[in-house]
XYZ file of C-alpha atoms in Angstrom:
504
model
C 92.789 9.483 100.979
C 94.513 11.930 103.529
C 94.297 9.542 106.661
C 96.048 7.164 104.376
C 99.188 8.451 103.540
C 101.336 7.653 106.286
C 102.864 4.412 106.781
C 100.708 2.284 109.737
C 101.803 0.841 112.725
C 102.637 3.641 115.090
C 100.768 2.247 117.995
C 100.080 4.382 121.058
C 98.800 3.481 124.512
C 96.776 5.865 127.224
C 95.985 5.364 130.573
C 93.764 6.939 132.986
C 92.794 9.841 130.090
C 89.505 11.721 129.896
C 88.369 11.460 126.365
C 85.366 13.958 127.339
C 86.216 17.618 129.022
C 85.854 16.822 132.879
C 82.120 17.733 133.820
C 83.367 20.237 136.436
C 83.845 24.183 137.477
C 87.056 25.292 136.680
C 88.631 28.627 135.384
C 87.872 29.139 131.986
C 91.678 28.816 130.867
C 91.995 25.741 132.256
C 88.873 24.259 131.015
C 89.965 25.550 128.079
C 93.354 23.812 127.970
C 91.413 20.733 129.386
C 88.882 20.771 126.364
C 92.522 21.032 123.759
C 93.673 18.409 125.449
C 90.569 16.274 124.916
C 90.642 17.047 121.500
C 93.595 16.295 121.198
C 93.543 12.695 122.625
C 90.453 12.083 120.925
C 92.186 12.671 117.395
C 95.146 10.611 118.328
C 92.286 7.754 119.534
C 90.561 7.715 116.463
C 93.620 8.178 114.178
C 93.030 5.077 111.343
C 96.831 4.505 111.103
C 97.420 4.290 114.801
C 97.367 1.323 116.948
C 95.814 2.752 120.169
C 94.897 1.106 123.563
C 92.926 3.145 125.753
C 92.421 2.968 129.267
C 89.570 5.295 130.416
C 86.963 5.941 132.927
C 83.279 5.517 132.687
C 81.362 8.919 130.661
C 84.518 9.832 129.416
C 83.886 9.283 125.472
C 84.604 5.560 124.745
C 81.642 5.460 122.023
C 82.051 8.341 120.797
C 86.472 7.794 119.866
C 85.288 4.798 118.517
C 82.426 5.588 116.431
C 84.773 8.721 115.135
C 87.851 6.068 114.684
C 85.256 3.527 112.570
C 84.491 6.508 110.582
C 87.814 7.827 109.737
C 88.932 4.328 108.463
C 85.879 4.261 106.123
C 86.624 7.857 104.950
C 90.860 6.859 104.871
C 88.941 4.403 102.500
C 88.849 1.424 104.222
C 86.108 -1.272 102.429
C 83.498 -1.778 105.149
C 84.018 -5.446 105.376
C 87.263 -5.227 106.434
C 86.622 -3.435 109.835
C 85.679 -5.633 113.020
C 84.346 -3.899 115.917
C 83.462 -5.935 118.856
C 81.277 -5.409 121.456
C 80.375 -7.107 124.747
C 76.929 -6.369 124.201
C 73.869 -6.435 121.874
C 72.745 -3.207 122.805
C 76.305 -1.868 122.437
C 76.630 -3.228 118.980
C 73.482 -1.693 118.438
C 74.398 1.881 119.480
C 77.702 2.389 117.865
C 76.241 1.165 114.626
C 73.230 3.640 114.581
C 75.854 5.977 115.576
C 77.650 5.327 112.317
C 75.210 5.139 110.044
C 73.203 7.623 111.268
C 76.386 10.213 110.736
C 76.672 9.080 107.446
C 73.477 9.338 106.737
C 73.641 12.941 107.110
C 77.099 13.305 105.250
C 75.192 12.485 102.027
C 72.476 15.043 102.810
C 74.848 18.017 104.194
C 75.946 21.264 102.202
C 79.117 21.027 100.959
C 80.214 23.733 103.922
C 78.907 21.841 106.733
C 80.561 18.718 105.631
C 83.377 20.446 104.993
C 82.989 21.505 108.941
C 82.393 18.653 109.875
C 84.808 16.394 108.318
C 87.563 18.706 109.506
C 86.821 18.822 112.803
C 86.601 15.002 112.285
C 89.846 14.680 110.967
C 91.478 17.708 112.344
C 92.857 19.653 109.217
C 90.009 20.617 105.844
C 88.899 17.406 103.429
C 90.140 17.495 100.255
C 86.933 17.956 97.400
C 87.965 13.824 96.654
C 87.042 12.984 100.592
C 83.803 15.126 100.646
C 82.714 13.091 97.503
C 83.833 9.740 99.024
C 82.149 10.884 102.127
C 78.763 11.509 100.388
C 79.050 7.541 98.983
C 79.936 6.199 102.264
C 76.389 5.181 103.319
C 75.238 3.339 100.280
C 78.632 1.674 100.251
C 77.991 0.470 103.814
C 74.923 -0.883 103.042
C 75.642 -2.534 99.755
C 78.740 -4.173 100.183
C 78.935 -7.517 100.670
C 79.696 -8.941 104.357
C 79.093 -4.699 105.093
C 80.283 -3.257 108.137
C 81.116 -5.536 110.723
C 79.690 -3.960 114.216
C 78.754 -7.076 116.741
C 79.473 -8.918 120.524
C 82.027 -11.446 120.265
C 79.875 -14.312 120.353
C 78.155 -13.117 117.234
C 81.505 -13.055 115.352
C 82.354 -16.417 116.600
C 79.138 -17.624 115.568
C 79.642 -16.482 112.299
C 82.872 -17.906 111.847
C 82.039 -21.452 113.036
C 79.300 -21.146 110.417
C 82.023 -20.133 107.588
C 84.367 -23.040 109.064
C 82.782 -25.784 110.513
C 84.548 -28.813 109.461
C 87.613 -27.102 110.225
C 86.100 -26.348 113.821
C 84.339 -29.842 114.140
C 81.354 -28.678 114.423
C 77.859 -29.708 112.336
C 77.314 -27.019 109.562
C 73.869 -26.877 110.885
C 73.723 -26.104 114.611
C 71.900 -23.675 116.921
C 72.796 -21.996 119.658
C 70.997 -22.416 122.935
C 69.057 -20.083 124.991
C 69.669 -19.458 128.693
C 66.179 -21.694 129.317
C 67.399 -24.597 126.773
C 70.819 -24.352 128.154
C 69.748 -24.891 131.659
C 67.200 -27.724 131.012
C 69.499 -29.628 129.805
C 71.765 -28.653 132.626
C 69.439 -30.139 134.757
C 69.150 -33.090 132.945
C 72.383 -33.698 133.162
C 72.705 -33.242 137.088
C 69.589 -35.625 137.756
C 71.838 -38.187 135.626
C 74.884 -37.973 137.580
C 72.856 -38.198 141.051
C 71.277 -41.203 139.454
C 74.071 -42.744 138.655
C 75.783 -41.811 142.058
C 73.334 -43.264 143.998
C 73.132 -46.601 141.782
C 76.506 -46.972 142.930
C 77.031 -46.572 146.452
C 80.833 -48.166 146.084
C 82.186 -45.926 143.915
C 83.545 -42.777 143.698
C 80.909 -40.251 142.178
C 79.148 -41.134 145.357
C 81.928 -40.448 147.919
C 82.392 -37.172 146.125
C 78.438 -36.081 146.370
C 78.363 -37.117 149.910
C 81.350 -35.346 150.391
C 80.179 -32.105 148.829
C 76.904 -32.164 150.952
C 78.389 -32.720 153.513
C 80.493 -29.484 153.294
C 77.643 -27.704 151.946
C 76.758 -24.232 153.820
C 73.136 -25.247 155.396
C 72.654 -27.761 152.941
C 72.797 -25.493 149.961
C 74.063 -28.163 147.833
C 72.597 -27.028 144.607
C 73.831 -23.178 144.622
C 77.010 -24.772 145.159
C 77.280 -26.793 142.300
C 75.565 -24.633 140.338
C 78.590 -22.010 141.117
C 81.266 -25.513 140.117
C 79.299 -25.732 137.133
C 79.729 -22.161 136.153
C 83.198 -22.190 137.141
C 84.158 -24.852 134.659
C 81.983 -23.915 132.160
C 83.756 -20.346 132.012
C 87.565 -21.811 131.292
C 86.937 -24.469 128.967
C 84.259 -25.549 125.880
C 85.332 -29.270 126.470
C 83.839 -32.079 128.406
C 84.912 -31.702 131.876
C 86.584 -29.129 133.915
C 90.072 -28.545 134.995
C 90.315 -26.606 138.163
C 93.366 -26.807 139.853
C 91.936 -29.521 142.120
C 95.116 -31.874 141.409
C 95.559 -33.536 144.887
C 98.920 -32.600 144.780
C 99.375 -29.226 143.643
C 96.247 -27.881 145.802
C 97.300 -29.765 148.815
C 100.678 -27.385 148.301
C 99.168 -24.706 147.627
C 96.989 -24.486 150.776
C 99.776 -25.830 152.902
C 98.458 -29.327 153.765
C 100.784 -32.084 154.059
C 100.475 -35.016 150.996
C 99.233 -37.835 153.889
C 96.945 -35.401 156.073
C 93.430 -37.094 156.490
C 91.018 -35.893 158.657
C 91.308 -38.983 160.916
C 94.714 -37.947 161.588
C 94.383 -34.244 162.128
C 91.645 -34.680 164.383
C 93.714 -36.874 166.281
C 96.423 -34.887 166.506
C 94.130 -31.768 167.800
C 92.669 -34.171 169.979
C 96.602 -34.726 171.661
C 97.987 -31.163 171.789
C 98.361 -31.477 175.417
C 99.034 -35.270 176.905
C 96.822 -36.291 179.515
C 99.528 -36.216 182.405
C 99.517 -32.600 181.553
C 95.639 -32.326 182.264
C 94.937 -32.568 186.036
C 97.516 -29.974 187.108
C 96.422 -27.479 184.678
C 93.229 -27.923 185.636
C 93.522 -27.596 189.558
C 95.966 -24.490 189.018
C 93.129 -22.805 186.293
C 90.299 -23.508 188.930
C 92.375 -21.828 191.773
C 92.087 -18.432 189.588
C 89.538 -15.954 188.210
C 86.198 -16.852 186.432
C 88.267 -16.679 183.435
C 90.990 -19.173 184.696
C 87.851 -20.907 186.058
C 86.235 -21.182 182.705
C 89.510 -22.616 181.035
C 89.481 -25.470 183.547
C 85.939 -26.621 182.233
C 86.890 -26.465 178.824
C 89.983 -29.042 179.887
C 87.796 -30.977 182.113
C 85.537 -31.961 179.396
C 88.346 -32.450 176.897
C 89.255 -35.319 179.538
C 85.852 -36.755 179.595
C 85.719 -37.061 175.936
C 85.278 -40.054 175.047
C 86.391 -39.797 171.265
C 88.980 -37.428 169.581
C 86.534 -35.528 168.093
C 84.736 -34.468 171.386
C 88.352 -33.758 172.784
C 89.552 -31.635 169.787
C 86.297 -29.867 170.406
C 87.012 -29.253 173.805
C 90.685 -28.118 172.821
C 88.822 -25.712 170.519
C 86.633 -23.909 172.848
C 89.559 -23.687 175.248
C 92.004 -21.917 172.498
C 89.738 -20.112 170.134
C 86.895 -17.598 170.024
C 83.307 -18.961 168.720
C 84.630 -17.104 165.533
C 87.764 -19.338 165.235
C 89.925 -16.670 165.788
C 93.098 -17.755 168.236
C 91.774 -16.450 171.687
C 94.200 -13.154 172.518
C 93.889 -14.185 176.350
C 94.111 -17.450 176.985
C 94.672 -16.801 180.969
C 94.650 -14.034 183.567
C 98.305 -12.567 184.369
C 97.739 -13.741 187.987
C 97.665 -17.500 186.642
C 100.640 -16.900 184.593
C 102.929 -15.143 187.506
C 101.635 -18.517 189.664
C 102.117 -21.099 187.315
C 104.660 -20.220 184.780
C 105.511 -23.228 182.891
C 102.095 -24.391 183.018
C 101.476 -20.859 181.266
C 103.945 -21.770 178.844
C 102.831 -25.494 177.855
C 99.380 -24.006 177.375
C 100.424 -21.211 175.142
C 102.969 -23.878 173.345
C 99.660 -26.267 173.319
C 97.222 -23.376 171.456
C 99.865 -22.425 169.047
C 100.332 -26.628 168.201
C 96.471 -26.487 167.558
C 96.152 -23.075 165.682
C 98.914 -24.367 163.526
C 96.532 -28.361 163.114
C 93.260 -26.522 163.055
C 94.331 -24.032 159.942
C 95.492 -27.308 158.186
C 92.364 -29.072 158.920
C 90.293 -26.078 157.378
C 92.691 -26.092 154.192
C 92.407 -30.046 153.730
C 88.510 -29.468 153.875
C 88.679 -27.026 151.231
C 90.906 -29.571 149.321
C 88.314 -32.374 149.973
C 85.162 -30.270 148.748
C 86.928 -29.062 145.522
C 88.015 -32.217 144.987
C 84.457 -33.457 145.090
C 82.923 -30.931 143.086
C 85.596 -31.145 140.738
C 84.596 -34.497 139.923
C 80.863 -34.151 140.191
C 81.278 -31.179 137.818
C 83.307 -33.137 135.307
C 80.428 -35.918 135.556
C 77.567 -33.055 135.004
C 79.414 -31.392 132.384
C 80.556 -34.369 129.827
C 77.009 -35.348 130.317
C 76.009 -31.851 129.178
C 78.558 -31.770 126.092
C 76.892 -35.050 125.073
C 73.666 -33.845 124.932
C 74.841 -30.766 123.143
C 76.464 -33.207 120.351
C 73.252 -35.266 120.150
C 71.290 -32.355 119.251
C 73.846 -30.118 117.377
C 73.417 -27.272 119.637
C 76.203 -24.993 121.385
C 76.126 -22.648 124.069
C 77.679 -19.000 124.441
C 80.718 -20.549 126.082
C 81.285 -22.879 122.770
C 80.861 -20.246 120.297
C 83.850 -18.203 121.859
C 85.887 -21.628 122.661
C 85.714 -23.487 119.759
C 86.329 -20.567 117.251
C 89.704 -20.073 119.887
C 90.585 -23.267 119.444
C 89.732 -23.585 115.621
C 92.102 -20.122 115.126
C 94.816 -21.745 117.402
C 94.641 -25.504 115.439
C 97.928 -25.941 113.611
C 95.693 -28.408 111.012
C 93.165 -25.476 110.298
C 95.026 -22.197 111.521
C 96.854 -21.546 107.862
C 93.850 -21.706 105.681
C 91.336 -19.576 108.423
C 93.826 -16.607 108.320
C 94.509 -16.792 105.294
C 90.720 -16.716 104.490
C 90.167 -13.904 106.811
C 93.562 -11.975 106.513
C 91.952 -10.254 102.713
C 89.408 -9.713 105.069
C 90.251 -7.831 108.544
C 92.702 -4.919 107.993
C 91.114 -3.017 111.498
C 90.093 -4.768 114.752
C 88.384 -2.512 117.259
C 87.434 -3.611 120.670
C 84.895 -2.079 123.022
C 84.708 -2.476 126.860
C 87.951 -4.766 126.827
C 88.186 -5.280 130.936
C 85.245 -7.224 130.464
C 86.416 -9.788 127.872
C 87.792 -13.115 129.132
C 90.763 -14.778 128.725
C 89.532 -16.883 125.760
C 87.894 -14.065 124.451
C 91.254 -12.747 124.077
C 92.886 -15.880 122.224
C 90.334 -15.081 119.518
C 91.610 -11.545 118.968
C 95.164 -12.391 119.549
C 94.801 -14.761 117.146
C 93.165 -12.841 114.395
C 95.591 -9.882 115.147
C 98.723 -12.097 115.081
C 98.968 -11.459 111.114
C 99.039 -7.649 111.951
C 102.162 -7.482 113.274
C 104.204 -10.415 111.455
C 105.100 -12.406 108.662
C 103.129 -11.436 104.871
C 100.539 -9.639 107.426
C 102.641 -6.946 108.169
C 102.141 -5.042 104.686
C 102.981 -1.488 103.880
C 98.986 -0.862 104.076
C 97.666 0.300 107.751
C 96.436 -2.829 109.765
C 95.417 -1.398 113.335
C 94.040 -2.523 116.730
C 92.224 -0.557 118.729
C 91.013 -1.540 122.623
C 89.036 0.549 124.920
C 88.360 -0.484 128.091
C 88.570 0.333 132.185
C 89.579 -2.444 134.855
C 87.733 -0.788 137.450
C 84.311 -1.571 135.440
C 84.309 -4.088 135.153
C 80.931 -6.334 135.992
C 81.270 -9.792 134.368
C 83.713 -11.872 136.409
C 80.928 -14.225 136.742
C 80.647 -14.463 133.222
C 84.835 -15.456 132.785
C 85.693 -11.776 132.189
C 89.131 -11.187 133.525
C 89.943 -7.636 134.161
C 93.748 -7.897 134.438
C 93.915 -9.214 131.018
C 93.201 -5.950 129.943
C 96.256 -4.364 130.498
C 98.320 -7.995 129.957
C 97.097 -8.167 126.351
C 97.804 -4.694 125.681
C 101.783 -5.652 126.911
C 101.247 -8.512 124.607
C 100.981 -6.770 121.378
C 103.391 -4.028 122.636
C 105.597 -6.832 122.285
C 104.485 -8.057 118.835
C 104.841 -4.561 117.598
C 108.447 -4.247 118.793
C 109.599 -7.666 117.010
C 108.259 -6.325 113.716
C 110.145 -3.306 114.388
C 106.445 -1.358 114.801
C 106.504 1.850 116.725
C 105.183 1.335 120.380
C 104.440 4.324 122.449
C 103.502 3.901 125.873
């Protein structure tokens, strides 16, 4: 076939181009040139020997490169089964593959001079009599072969593979996958056995880390907020448990809290930014000034009748911050600061001392509440994966997981590719910004024999990704949006070290 005869790997990258002419006035030469340059991107897009990542905007053509690109490699005579198309969605799958078929539906029913039109303005230069017959026996071939064309969301294709694999991905040969309504019964079910067993054991340490967590909880919204935990984990890892970067250690570092900061001790030390020798003169200097010097005094007279550290450190706080916590821009009048400089000074030394404490005390409460849901999440969710084992059921998440880590096993990786590489010569993926990060270990890994090794055969193996980071909509769902462009670097960088042409 035409599209066939060069050599693959070229691999091209856009960014930011319109696919579509712009849906705008504009002089008719320049929509004109607009509408050749559209073609022309479109051609390159959709070019079966090309490895193409696109970055472009919503309207702009996306389904229409790709059904034209799925097309060309049946026509470059590509076997059906050997193309994978992913989408993110059911309904997607479901477009681009009425799309297809129905175009090749009518190829088989066209005159020879429409098809003829039609397949050159497909594949930009006139078929040869060979393509318009193979074009005419494209639909039945579709249909009849074995496996057929591969159109589908990610989790389908995962699903299917833990079904061709599942010893190899530890997994019973016979399971189901849940529903959202399944899935979060026995969600619940799992959280009414960890507060069970909390409260059975008021010693121990699932119980310090729900009281904990409620107590931190925004008006007592306890449940949307481990709900959210739950989610959290459940979007980075398939396993038991969840491994948010909750280490003491590393988050106490991160947020700038020192390794022995308790809350005892920061309260106390809020509670002693200025010393109590320090109190009475500030206060009878404050009182002899304005109603704002006036209203300072108060705030250090009951700071001094406090009677515990944490009614002083509130005191302290209504004297150096705003009611929103912000540090108060005018702590005193000028005319209190002209009379009394170096009191001035010790109370401006005193706020910055407790800005400094009551940032630290906010970060070490954000350590102590992660901390708890961390482990109250880890609790919910082993529960959760034993129930799934019990009953031989996965979820969404464990489809996409396991078949990651079943690709990525050095006891099973060998014999899966080499099962699937007489299998996958074309890997095409549709709204990539919203695909997560293990999403993308899956097609890494069944790409990987594209660019290396006995994979990287004279024959054209191609990826093709299609996607826009400012579309993005499923970040609660694990999509990350920055892997977009971070994969696409990726297998730049394959393509390089097996001397494949990259052009960016």
């Amino acid at each position: 076939m035409g599209d066939r005869k060069r050599r693959g790997g070229g691999v091209k990258r856009f960014f930011g181009t319109a696919l579509l002419p712009e849906r705008r006035r504009a002089a008719p030469q320049r929509h004109h040139e607009l509408r050749e340059e559209t073609l022309r991107n479109q051609a390159v897009a959709s070019d079966p020997n090309l490895s193409v990542w696109v970055s472009a905007n919503a309207g702009t053509g996306k389904t229409h490169v790709l059904t034209n690109r799925v097309l060309r490699l049946l026509l470059a005579g590509t076997a059906p089964e050997r193309i994978l198309a992913l989408t993110y969605t059911k309904a997607a799958a479901a477009e681009m593959s009425k799309r297809v078929f129905q175009r090749l539906a009518e190829w088989t029913t066209e005159s020879d001079s429409d098809l003829s039109s039609k397949l050159t303005e497909l594949i930009g230069r006139n078929p040869s009599p060979e393509e318009q017959r193979h074009a005419r026996q494209l639909l039945a071939r579709a249909i009849e072969t074995p496996g057929g064309l591969k159109v589908q969301t990610i989790h389908a294709f995962c699903e299917r593979l833990l079904k061709r694999f599942p010893l190899e991905a530890a997994v019973s040969p016979s399971f189901t996958i849940l529903d959202d309504q399944q899935r979060q019964l026995l969600i619940s079910q799992a959280v009414d056995a960890m507060l069970g067993a909390a409260t059975a054991d008021k010693s121990g340490a699932l119980w310090a880390a729900l009281e904990t967590a409620i107590a931190y909880a925004v008006d007592g919204n306890f449940e949307r907020l481990l709900g959210e935990a739950l989610r959290l984990c459940a979007s980075q890892k398939a396993a038991p448990g969840c491994e948010l970067p909750a280490a003491r250690g590393p988050l106490r570092s991160l947020l700038g809290v020192a390794q022995d900061a308790t809350q005892i001790r920061l309260t106390s030390a809020l509670a002693n930014v200025l010393s109590e020798g320090m109190l009475p003169d500030l206060m009878t200097a404050l009182r002899q000034g304005s109603t704002t010097d006036q209203d300072r005094a108060e705030d250090l007279a009951r700071a001094r009748a406090a009677s515990t550290a944490e009614g002083r450190a509130a005191a302290f706080e209504s004297l150096f911050l705003t009611q929103g916590k912000a540090t108060r821009a005018r702590l005193f009048t000028r005319d209190f600061a002209s009379a009394w400089p170096q009191l001035a000074t010790e109370l401006l030394s005193a706020q910055v001392r407790f800005v400094s404490l009551h940032k630290e005390q906010q970060a070490l409460t954000v350590v102590e509440a992660t901390l708890a849901l961390e482990r109250l999440s880890t609790d919910v969710l082993a529960r959760y994966a034993a129930a799934k084992a019990r009953l031989a059921v996965l979820d969404f998440d464990d489809l996409v997981a396991k078949a990651a880590a079943l690709l990525q096993s050095s006891a099973a990786v060998e014999w899966v590719l080499y099962k699937l590489d007489g299998g996958l010569d074309h890997i095409l993926v549709d709204e990539a910004q919203d695909t997560s990060p293990v999403q993308w270990q899956v097609i890494r890994s069944l790409a990987a024999e594209f660019f290396s090794g006995e994979g990287a055969r004279d024959q054209a193996r191609t990826l093709f990704a299609v996607g826009d980071e400012k579309q993005s909509i499923y970040g609660f769902q694990g999509a990350a949006p920055s892997m977009f462009a971070a994969a696409g670097n990726s297998f730049a960088a394959a393509a390089r070290q097996a001397k494949r042409a990259w052009q960016q």
